[in-house]
N, CA and C of each residue as an Amber inpcrd file, in Angstrom:
protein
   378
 -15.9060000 -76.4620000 -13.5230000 -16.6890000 -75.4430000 -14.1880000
 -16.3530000 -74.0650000 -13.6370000 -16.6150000 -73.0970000 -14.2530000
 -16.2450000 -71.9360000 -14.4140000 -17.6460000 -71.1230000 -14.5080000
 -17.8890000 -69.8620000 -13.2560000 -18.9480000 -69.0830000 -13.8870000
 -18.4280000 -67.6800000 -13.6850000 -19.3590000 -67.0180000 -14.2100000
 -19.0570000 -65.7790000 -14.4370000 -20.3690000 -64.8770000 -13.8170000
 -19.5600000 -63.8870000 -12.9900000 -21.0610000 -62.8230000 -12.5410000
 -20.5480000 -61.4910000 -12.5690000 -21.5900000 -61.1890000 -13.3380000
 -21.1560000 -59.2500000 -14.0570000 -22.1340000 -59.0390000 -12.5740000
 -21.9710000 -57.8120000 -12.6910000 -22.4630000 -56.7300000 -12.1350000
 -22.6910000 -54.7660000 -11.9980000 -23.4100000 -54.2080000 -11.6770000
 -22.9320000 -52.7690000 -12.2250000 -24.1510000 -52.2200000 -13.1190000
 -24.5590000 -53.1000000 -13.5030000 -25.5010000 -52.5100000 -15.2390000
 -26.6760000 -51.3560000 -14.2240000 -27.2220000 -50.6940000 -15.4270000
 -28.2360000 -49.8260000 -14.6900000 -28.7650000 -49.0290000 -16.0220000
 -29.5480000 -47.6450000 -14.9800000 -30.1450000 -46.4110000 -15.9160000
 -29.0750000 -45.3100000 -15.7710000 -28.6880000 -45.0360000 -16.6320000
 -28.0330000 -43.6210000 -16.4130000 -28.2120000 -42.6770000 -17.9050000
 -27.9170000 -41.4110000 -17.5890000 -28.1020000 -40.1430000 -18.4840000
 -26.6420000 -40.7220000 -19.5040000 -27.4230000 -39.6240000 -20.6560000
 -26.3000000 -39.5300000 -21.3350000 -24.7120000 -38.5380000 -20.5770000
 -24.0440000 -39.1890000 -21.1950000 -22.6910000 -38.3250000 -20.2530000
 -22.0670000 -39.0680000 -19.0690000 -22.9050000 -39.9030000 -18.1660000
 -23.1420000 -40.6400000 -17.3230000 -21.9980000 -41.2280000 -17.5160000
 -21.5300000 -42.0200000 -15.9570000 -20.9480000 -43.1770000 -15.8080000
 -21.4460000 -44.4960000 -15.3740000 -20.9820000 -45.4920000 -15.3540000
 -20.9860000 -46.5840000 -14.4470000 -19.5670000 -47.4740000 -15.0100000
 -19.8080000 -48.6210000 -13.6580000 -18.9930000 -48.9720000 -13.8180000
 -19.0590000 -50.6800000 -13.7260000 -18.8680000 -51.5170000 -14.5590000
 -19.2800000 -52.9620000 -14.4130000 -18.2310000 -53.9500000 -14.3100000
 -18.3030000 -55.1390000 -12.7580000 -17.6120000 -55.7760000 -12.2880000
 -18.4160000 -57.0320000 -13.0430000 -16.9010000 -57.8880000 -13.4400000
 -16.6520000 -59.2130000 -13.4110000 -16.3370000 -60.3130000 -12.3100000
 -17.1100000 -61.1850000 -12.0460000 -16.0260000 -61.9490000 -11.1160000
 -16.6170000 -63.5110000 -11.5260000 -15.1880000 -63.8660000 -11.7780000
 -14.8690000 -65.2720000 -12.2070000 -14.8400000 -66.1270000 -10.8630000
 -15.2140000 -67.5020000 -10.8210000 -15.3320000 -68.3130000  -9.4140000
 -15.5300000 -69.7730000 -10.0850000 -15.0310000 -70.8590000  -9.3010000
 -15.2820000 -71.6880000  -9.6080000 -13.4330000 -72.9900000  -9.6610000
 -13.4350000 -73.7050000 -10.6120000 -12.2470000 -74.5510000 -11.1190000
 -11.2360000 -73.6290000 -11.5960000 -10.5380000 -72.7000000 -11.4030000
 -10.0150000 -71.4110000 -11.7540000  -7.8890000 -72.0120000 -11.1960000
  -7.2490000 -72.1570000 -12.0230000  -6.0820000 -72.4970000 -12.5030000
  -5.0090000 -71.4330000 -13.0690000  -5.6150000 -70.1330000 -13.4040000
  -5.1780000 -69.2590000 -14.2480000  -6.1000000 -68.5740000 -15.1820000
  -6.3120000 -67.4730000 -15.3500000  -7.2240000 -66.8370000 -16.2990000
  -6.1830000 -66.4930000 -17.5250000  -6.5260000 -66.5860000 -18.9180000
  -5.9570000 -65.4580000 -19.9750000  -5.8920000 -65.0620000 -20.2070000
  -7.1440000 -64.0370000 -20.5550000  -7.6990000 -63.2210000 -20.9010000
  -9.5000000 -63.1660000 -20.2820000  -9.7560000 -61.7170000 -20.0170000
 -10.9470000 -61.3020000 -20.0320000 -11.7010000 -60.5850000 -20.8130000
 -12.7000000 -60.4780000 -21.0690000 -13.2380000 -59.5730000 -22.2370000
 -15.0720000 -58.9840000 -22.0330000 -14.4600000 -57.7190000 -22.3190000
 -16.4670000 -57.4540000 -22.3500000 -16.8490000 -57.4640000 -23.7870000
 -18.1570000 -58.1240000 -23.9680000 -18.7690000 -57.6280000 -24.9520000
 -20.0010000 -57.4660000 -24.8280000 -20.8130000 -56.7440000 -25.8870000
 -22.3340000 -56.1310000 -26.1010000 -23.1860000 -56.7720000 -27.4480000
 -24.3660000 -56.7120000 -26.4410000 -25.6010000 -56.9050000 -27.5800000
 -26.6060000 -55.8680000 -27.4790000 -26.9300000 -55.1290000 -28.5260000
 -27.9830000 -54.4190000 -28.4680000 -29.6670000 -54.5410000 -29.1170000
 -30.1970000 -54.0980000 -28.4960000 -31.7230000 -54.7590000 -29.6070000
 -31.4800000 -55.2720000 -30.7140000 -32.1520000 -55.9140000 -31.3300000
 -31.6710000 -56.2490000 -32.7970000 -30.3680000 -56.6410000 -33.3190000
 -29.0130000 -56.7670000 -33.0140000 -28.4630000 -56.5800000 -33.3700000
 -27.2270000 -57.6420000 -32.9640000 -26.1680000 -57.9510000 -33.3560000
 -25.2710000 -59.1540000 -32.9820000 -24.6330000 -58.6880000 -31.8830000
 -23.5830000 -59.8910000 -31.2470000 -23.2280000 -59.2420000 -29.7220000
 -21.5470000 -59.0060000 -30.8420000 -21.0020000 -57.6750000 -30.1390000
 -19.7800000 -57.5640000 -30.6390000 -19.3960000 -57.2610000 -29.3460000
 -17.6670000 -57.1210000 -29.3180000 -16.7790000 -56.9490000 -29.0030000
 -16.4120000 -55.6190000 -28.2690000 -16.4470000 -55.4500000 -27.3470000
 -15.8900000 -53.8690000 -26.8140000 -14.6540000 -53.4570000 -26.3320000
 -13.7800000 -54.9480000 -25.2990000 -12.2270000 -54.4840000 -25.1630000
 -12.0670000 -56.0520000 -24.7950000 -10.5450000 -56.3430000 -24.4620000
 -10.3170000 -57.1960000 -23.6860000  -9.0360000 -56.8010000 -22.8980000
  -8.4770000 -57.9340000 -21.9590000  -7.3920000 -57.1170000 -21.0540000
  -6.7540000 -58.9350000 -20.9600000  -5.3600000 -58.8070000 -21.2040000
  -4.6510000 -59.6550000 -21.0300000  -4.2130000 -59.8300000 -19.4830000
  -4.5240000 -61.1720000 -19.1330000  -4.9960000 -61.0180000 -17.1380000
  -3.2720000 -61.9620000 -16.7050000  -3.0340000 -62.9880000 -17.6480000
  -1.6510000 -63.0980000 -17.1090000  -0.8570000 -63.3030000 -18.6380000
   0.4600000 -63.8400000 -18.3180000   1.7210000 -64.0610000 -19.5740000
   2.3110000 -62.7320000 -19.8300000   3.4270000 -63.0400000 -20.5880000
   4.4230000 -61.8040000 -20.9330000   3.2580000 -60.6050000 -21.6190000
   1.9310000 -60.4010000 -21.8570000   1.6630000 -59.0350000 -21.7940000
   0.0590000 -58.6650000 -20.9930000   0.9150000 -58.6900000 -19.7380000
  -0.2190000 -59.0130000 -18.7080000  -0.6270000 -57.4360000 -18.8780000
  -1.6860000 -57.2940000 -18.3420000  -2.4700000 -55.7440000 -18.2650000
  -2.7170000 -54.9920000 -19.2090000  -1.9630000 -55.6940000 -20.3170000
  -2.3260000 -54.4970000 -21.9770000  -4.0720000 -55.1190000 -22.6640000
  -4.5410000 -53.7550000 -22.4630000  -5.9730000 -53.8130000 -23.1200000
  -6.4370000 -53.6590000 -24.2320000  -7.1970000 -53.6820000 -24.7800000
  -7.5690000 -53.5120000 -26.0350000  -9.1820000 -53.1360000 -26.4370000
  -9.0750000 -51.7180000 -26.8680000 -10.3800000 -51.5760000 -26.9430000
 -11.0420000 -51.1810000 -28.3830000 -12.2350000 -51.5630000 -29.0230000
 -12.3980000 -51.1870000 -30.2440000 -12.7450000 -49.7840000 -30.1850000
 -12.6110000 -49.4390000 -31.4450000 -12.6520000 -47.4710000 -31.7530000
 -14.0530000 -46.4260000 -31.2020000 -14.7000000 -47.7330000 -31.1540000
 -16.3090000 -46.4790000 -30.5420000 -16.3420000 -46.1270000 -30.0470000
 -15.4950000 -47.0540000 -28.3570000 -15.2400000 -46.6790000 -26.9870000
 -14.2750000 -46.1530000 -26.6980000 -12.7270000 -46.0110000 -27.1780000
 -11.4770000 -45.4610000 -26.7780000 -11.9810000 -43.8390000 -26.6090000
 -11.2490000 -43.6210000 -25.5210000 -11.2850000 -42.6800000 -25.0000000
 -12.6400000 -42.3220000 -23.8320000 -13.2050000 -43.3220000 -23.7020000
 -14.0960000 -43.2120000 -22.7730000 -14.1710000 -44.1540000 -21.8010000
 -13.9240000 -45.6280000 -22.2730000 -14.1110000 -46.8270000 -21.5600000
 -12.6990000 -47.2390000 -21.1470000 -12.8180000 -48.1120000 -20.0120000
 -11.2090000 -48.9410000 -19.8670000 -11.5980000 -49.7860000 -19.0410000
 -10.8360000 -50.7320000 -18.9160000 -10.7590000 -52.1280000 -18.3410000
  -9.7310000 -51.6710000 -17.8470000 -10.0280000 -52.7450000 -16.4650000
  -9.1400000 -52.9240000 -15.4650000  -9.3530000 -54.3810000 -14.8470000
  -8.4360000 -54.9150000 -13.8300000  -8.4310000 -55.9460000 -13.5490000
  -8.3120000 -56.2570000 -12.0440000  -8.5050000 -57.2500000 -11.1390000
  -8.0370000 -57.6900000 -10.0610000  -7.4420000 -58.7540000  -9.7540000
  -6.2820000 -59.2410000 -10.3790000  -5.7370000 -60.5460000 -10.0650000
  -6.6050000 -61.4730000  -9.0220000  -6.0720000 -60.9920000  -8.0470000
  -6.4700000 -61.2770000  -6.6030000  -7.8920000 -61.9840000  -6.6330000
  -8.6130000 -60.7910000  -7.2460000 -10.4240000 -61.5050000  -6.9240000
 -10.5610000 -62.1740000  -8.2840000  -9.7130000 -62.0210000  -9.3020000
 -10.3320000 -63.0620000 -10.3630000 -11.4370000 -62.1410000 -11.4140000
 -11.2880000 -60.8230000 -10.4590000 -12.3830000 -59.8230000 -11.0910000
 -12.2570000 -58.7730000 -12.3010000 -12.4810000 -58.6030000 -13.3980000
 -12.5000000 -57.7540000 -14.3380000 -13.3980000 -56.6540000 -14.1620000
 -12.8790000 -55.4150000 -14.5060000 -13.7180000 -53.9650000 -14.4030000
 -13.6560000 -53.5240000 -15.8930000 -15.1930000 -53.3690000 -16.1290000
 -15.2690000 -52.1950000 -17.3680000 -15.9010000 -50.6880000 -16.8630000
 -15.0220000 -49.6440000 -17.0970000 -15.9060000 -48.4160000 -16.6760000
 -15.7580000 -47.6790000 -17.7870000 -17.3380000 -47.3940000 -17.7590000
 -17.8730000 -46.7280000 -18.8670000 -17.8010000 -45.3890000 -18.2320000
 -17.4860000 -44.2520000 -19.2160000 -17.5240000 -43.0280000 -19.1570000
 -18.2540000 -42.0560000 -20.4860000 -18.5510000 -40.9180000 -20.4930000
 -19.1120000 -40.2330000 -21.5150000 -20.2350000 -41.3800000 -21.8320000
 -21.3210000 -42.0440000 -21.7560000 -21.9220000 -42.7010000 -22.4160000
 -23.0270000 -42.2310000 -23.3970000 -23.1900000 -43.1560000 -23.8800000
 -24.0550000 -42.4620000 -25.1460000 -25.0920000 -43.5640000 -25.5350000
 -26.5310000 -43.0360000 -25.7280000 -27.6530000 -43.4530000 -25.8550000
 -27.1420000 -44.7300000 -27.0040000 -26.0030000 -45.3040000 -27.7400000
 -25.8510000 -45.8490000 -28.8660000 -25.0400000 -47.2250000 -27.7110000
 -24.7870000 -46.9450000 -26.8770000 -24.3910000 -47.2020000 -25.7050000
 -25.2670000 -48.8030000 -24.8420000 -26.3060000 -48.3940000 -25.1300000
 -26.8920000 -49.1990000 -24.7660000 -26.9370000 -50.7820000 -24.6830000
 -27.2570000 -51.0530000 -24.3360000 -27.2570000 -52.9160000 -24.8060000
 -27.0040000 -53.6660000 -23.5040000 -27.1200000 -55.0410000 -23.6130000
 -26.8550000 -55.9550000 -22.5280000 -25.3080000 -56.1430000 -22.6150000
 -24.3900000 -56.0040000 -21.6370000 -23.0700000 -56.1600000 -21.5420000
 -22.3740000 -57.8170000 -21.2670000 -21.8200000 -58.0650000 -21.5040000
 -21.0720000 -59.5830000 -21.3050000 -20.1080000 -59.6170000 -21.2660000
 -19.6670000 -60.6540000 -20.3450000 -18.3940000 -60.8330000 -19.6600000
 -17.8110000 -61.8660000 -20.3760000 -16.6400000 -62.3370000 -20.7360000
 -15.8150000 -63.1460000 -21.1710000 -14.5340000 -63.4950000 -20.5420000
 -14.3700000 -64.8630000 -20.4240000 -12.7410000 -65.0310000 -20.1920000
 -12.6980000 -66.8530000 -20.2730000 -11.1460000 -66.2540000 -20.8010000
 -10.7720000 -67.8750000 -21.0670000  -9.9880000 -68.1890000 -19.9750000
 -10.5070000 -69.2520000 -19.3060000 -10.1030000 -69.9620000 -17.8370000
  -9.3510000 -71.7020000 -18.0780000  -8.0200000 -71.3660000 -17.3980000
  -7.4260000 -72.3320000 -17.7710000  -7.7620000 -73.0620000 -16.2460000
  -8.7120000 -75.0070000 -16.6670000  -9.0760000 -75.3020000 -15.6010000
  -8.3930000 -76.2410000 -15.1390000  -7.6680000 -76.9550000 -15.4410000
  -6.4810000 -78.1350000 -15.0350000  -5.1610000 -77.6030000 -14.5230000
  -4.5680000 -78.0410000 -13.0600000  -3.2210000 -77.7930000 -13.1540000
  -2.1110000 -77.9930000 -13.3550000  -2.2820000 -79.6570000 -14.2740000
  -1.6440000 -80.0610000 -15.0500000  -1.8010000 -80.4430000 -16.6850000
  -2.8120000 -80.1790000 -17.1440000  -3.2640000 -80.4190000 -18.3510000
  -3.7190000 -79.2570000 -19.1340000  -3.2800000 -79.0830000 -20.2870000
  -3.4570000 -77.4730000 -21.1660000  -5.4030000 -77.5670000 -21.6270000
  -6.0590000 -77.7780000 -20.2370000  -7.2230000 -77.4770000 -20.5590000
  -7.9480000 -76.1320000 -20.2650000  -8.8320000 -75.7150000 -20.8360000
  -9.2760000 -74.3250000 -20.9960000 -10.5820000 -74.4980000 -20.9040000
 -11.9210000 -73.4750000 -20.3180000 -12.9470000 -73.1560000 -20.4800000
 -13.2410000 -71.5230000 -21.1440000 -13.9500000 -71.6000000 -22.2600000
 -14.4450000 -70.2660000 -22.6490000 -15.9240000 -70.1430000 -22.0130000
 -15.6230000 -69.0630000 -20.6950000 -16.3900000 -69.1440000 -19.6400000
 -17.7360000 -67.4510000 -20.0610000 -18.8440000 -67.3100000 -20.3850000
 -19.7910000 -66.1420000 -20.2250000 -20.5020000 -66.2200000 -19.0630000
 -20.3070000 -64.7050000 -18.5420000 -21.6610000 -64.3610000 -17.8500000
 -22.8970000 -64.0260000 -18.1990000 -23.8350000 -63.9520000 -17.2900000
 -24.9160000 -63.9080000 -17.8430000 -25.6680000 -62.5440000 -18.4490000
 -25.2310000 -61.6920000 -18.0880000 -25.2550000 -60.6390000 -19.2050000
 -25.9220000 -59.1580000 -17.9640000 -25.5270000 -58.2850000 -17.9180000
 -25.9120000 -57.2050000 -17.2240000 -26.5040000 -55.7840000 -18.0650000
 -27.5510000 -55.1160000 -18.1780000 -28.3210000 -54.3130000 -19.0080000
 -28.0480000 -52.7890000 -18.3780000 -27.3090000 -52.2610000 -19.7650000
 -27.1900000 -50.9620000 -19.8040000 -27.9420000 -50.4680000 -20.4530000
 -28.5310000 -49.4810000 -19.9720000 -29.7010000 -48.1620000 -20.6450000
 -29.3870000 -46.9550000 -20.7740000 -28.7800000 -46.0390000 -21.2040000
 -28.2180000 -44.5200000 -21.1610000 -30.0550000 -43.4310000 -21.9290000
 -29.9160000 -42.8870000 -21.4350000 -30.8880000 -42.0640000 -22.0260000
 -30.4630000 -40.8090000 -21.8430000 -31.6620000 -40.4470000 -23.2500000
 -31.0740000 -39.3740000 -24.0830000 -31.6530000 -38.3480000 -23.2230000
C-alpha cells in the first residue's frame, strides 16, 4: 500500500503565497506521475497540474489555464515528494487541495496503485 500526505494548506491574503508538499511512503517501486487536484464548496474536484516524476519525459509539467503563470510543481525524486507552489492567489483559489500519483508497487510485476491524499484546505481571502 501506498499513502499519501499533503501538507502546507492554510489562511492566506489574496496575492499571497504558499506552498504545498506531497510525500508518498509506503510499497513505492517507482512513481509516474504526480498530480494536484482541487475541490471547492459545491463543486467537483478538478485538475490543477501534474509533473511527470520518471520515463523519457521526466520533470515536464502540466498545468491547466487558471493557474499558469502563477502555480508550478516541482518534485523530489529522492523523498518521493511533490511540491505545488501557489503564487498570486486568488479568493477563486480556494478549495481543499489533493494529491495524486500513480505508484508502481511490484518490482517485478506491471502493478500500479492510484494512490490520494487526504486532502489539505486552502482559504485565500479577499
Amino acid at each position: 500500500q501506498v499513502q499519501l500526505v499533503e501538507s502546507g494548506g492554510g489562511v492566506v491574503q489574496a496575492g499571497g503565497s504558499l506552498r504545498l508538499s506531497c510525500a508518498a511512503s509506503g510499497s513505492i517501486f517507482g512513481i509516474n506521475v504526480m498530480g494536484w487536484y482541487r475541490q471547492a464548496p459545491g463543486k467537483e474536484r478538478e485538475l490543477v497540474g501534474t509533473i511527470i516524476v520518471s520515463g523519457s519525459a521526466e520533470g515536464r509539467v502540466d498545468l491547466v489555464e487558471s493557474v499558469k503563470g502563477r502555480f508550478t510543481i516541482s518534485k523530489d525524486s529522492a523523498k518521493n515528494t511533490a511540491y505545488l507552489q501557489m503564487n498570486g492567489l486568488k479568493p477563486e483559489d480556494t478549495a481543499v487541495y489533493y494529491c495524486n500519483a500513480v505508484v508502481r508497487t511490484s518490482p517485478t510485476l506491471n502493478r500500479h496503485q492510484n494512490a490520494w491524499g487526504q486532502g489539505t484546505q486552502v482559504t485565500v481571502s479577499s
